[in-house]
GROMACS .gro file of C-alpha atoms in nm:
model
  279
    1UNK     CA    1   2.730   3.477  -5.470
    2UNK     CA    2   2.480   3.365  -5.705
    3UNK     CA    3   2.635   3.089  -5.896
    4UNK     CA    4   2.600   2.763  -5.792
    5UNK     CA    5   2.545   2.408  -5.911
    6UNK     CA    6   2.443   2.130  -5.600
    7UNK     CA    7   2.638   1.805  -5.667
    8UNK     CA    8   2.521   1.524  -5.472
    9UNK     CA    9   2.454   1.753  -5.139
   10UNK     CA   10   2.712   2.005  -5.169
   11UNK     CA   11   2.716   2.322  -5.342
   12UNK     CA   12   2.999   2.406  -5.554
   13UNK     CA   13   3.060   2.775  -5.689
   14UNK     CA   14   3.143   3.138  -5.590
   15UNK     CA   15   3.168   3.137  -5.259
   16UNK     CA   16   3.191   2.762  -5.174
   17UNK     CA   17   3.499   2.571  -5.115
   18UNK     CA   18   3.642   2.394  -5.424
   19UNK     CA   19   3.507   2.086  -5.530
   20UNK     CA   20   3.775   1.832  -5.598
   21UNK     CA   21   3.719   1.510  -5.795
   22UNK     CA   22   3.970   1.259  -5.807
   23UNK     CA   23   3.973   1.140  -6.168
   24UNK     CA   24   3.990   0.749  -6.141
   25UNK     CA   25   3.860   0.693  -6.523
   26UNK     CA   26   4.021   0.356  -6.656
   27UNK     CA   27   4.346   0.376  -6.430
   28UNK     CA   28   4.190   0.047  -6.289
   29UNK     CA   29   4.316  -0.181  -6.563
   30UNK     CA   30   3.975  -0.335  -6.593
   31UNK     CA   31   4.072  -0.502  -6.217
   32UNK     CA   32   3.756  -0.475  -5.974
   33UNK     CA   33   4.013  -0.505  -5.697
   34UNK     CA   34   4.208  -0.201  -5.828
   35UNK     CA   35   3.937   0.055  -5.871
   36UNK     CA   36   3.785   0.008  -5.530
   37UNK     CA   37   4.168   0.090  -5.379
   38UNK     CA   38   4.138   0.385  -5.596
   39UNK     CA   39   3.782   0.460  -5.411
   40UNK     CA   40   3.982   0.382  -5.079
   41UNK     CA   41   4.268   0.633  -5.167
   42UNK     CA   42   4.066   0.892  -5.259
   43UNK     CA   43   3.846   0.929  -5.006
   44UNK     CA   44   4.149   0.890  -4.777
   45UNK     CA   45   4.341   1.224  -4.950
   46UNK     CA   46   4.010   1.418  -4.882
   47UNK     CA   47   3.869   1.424  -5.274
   48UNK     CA   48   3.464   1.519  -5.273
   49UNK     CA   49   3.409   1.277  -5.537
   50UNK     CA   50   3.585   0.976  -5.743
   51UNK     CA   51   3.455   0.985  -6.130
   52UNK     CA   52   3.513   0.654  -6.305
   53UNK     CA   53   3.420   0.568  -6.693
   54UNK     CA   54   3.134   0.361  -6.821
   55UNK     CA   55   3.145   0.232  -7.180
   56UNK     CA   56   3.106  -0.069  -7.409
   57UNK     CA   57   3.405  -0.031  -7.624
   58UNK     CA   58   3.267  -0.132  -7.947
   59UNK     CA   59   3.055   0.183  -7.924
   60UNK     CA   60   3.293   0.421  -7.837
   61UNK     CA   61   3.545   0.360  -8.071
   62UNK     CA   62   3.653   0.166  -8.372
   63UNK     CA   63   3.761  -0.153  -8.381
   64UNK     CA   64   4.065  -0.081  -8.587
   65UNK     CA   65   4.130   0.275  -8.320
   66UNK     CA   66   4.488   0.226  -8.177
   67UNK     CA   67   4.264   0.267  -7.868
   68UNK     CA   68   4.037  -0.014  -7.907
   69UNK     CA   69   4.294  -0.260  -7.728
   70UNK     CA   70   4.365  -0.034  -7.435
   71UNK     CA   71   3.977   0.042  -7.367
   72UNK     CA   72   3.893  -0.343  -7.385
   73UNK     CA   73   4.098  -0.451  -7.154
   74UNK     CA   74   3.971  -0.132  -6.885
   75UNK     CA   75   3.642  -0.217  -6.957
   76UNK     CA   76   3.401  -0.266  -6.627
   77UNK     CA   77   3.141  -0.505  -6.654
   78UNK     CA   78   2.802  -0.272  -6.568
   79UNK     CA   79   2.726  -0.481  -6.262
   80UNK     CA   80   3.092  -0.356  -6.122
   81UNK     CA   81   2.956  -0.021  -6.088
   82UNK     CA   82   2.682  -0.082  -5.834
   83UNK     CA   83   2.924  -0.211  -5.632
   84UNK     CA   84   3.201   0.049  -5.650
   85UNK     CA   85   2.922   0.333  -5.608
   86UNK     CA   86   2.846   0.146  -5.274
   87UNK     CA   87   3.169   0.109  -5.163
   88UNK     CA   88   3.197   0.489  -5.220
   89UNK     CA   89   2.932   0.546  -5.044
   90UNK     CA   90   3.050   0.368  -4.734
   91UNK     CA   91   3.398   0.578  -4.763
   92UNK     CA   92   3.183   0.898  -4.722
   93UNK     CA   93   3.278   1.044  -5.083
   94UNK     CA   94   3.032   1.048  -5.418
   95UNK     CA   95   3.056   0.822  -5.666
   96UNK     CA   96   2.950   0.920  -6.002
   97UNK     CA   97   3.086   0.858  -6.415
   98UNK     CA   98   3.122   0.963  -6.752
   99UNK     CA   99   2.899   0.754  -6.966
  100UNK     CA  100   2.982   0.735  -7.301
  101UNK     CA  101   2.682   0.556  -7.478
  102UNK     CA  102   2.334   0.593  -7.399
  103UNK     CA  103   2.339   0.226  -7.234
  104UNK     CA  104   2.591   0.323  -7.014
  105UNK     CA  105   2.402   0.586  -6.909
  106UNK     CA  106   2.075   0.400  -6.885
  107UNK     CA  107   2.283   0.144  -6.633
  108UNK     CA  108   2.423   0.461  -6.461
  109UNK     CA  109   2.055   0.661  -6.389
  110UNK     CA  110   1.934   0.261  -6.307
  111UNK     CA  111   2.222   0.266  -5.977
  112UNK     CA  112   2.096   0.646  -5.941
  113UNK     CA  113   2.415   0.814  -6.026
  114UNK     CA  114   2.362   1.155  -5.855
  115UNK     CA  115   2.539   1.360  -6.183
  116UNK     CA  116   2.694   1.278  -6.530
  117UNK     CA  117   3.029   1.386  -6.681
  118UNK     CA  118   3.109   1.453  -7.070
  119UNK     CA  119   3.380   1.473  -7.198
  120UNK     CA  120   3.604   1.668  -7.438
  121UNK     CA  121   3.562   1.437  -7.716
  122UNK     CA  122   3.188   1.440  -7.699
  123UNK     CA  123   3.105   1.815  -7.670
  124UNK     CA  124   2.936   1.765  -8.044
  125UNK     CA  125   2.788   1.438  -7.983
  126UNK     CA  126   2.439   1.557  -7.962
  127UNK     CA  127   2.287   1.237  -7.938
  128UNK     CA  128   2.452   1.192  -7.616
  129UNK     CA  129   2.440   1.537  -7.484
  130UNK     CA  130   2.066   1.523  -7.512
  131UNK     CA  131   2.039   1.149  -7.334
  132UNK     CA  132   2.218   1.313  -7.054
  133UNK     CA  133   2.014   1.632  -7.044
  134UNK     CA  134   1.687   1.419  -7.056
  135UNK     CA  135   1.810   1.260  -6.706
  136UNK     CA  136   1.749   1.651  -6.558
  137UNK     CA  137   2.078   1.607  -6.324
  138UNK     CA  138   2.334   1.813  -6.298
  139UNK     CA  139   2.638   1.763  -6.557
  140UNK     CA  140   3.007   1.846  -6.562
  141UNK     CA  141   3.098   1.947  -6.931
  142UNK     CA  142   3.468   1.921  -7.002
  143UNK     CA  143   3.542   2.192  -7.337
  144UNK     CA  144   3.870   2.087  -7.417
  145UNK     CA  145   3.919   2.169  -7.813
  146UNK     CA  146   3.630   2.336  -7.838
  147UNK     CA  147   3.544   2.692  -7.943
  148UNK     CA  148   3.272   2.889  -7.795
  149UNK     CA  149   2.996   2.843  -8.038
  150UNK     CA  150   3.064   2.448  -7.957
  151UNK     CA  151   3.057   2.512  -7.626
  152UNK     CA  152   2.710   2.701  -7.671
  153UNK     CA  153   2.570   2.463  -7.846
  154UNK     CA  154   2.642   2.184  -7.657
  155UNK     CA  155   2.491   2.406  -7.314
  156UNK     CA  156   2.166   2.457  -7.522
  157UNK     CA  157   2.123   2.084  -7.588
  158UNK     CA  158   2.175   2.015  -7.200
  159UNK     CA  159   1.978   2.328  -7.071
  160UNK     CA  160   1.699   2.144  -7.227
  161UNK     CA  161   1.699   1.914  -6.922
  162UNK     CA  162   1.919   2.115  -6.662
  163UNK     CA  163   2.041   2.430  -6.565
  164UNK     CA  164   2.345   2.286  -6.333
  165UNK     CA  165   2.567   2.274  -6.555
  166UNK     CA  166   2.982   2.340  -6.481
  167UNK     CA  167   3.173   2.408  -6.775
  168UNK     CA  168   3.573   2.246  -6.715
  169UNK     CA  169   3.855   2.441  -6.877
  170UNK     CA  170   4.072   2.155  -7.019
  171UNK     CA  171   4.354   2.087  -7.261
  172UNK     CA  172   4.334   1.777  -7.460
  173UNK     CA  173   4.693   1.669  -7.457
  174UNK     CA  174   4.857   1.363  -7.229
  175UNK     CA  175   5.018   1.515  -7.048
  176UNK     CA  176   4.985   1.864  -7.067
  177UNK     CA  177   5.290   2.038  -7.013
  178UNK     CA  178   5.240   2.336  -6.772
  179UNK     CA  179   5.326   2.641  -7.009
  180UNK     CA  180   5.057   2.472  -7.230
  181UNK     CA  181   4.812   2.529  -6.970
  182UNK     CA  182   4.561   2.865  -7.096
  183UNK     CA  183   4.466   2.878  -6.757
  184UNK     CA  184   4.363   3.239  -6.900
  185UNK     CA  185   4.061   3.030  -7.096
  186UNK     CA  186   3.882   3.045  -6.671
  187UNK     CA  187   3.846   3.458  -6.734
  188UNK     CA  188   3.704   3.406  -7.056
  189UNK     CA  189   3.473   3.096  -6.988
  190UNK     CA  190   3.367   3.338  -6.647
  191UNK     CA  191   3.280   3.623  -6.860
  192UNK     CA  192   3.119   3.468  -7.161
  193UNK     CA  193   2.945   3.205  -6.985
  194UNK     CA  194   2.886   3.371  -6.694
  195UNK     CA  195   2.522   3.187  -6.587
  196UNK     CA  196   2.751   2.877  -6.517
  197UNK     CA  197   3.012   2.771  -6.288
  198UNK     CA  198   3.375   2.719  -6.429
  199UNK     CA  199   3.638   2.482  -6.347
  200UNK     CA  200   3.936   2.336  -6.457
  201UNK     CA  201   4.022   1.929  -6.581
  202UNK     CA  202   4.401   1.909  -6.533
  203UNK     CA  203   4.605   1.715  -6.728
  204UNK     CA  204   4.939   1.844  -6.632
  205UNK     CA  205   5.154   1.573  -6.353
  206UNK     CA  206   5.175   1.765  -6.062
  207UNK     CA  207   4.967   2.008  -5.839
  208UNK     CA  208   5.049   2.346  -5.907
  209UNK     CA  209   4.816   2.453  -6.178
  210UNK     CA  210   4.514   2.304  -6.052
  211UNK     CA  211   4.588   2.566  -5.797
  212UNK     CA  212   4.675   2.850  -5.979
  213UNK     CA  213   4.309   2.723  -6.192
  214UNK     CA  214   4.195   2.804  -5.815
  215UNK     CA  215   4.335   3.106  -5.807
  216UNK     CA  216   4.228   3.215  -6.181
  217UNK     CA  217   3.864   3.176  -6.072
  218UNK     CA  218   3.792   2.811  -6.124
  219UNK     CA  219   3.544   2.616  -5.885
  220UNK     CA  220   3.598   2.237  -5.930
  221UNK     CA  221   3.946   2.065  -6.006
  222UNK     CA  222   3.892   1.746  -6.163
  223UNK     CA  223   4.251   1.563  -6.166
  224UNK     CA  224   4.347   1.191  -6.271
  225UNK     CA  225   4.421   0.984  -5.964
  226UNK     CA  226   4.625   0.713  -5.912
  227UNK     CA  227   4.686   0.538  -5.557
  228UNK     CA  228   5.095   0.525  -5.520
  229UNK     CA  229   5.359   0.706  -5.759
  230UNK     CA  230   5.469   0.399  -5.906
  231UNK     CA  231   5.095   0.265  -5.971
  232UNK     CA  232   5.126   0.105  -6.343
  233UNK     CA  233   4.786   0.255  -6.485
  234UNK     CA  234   4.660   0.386  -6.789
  235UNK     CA  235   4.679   0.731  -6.720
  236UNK     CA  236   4.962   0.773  -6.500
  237UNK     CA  237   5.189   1.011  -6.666
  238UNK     CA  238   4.872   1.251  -6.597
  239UNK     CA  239   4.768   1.124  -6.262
  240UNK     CA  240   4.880   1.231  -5.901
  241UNK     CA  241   4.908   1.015  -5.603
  242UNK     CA  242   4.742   0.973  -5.288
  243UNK     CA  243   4.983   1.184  -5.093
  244UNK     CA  244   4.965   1.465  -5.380
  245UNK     CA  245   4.581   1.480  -5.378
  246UNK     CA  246   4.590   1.525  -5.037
  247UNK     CA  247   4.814   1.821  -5.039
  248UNK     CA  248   4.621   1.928  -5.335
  249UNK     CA  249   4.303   1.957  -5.117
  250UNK     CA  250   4.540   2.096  -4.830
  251UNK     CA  251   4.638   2.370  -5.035
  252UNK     CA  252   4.314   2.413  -5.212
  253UNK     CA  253   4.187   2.521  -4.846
  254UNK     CA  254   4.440   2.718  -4.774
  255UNK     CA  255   4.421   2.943  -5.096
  256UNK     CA  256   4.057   2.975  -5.067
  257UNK     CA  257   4.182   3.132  -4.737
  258UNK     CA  258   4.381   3.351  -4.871
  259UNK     CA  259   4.165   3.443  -5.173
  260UNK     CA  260   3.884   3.565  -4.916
  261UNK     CA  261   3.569   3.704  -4.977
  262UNK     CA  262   3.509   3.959  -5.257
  263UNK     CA  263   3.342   4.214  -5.080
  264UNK     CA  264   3.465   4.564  -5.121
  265UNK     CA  265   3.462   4.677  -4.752
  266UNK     CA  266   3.638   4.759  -4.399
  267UNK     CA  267   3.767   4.394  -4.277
  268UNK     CA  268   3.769   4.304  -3.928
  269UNK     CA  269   4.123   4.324  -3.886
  270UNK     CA  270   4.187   4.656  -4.049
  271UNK     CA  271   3.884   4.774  -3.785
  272UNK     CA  272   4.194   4.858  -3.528
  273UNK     CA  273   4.368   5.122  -3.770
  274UNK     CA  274   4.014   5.306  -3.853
  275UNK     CA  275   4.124   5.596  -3.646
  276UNK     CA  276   4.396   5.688  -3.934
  277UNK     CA  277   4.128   5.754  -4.154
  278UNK     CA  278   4.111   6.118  -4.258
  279UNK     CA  279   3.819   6.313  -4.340
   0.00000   0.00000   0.00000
């Protein structure tokens, strides 16, 4: 096993268990309150890490965006993260964010955010990519809508800073309806990126192909998280609960069980039956 990336402590690839982030992004409707019960949820359900979104709004999108309204009113004052990153911290599970401007990120590496996520939408922002690389952390590189010389490019501009990089299989659609899935994109991300580590950002509303992503080969499961079913969030037609992240990391064990190790050889249990062996 010789694929790994360390995030904050813990190793995440081939051979490691699955790293599972619960997704909190803006599903705190801009309410301080509301985003640490997210950090208190997740933590609870057994998630590795909560990822949240830092951004100033007039520099992610256009005013006139249909967007613009939405991401306003979920935006975080910077100071908000310090505290939520501590609060994580006491919870026992790593904080970290997507920044989506370079002051975000400068506020971000300030708090000493431990890695950086991009996302799907800013694969070709080079500007950015190369802000983030410059921090020499590790980054998680979501490559929804993006073809593989994209995603190339994008892993040169980062390599210039760091070579932990995991590459998330994603689709761009909310929600993503399961037989929209590609989970076949893991084999080919695994073969033709294959110094990286793969994983999968789920958009779907349930559990079930974040673990068959498990199954396909992918190492980290990023899914949107809210705290209760009927949670009235941003992102709730894409999120899971507190209860289903838990049983997502449940069964995430338990398939990593059953997957096994690799290794083409005599297991223990078959040790019993080596006298019907013929020679």
């Amino acid at each position: 096993y010789k694929k790994k990336v360390c995030l904050a402590g813990k190793n995440v690839g081939d051979g490691y268990p699955t790293y599972i982030i619960a997704e909190a992004g803006i599903n705190h409707n801009g309410k301080l309150r509301t985003a640490h019960e997210l950090i208190a949820g997740a933590a609870a359900a057994g998630a590795d890490a909560i990822k949240f979104q830092t951004y100033i709004t007039e520099k992610r999108t256009p005013k006139d965006s249909p967007i613009f309204k939405i991401l306003k009113s979920c935006e975080l004052p910077f100071a908000a993260f310090k505290e939520l990153k501590q609060h994580a911290l006491e919870k026992k599970i790593t904080f970290f964010s997507t920044p989506f401007d370079q002051e975000s990120l400068a506020y971000l590496e300030s708090i000493k955010c431990p890695f950086y996520k991009i996302a799907s939408f800013d694969l070709t922002h080079r500007l950015l990519l190369n802000a983030v690389a410059s921090k020499k952390k590790p980054v998680i590189l979501s490559v929804g809508m993006s073809n593989a010389a994209e995603i190339q490019k994008a892993v040169r501009c980062l390599e210039r800073g760091t070579k932990e990089v995991v590459l998330l299989h994603c689709i761009t659609a909310y929600p993503t309806q399961e037989m929209d899935s590609n989970l076949s994109v893991i084999y080919s991300l695994r073969t033709q990126f294959k110094k990286y580590v793969i994983g999968q950002s789920d958009h779907t509303n349930d559990i079930t192909v974040p673990l068959y992503a498990i199954a396909a080969g992918a190492r980290l499961i990023e899914k949107h998280f809210k705290t209760t079913p009927d949670m009235d969030c941003v992102d709730g037609s894409v999120s899971i609960d507190t209860r289903q992240m838990r049983q997502l990391v449940h069964e995430a064990r338990r398939l990593e069980s059953i997957l096994g190790r690799p290794d083409l050889e005599m297991r223990m249990v078959e040790k019993q039956f080596a006298w019907l062996r013929r020679f």
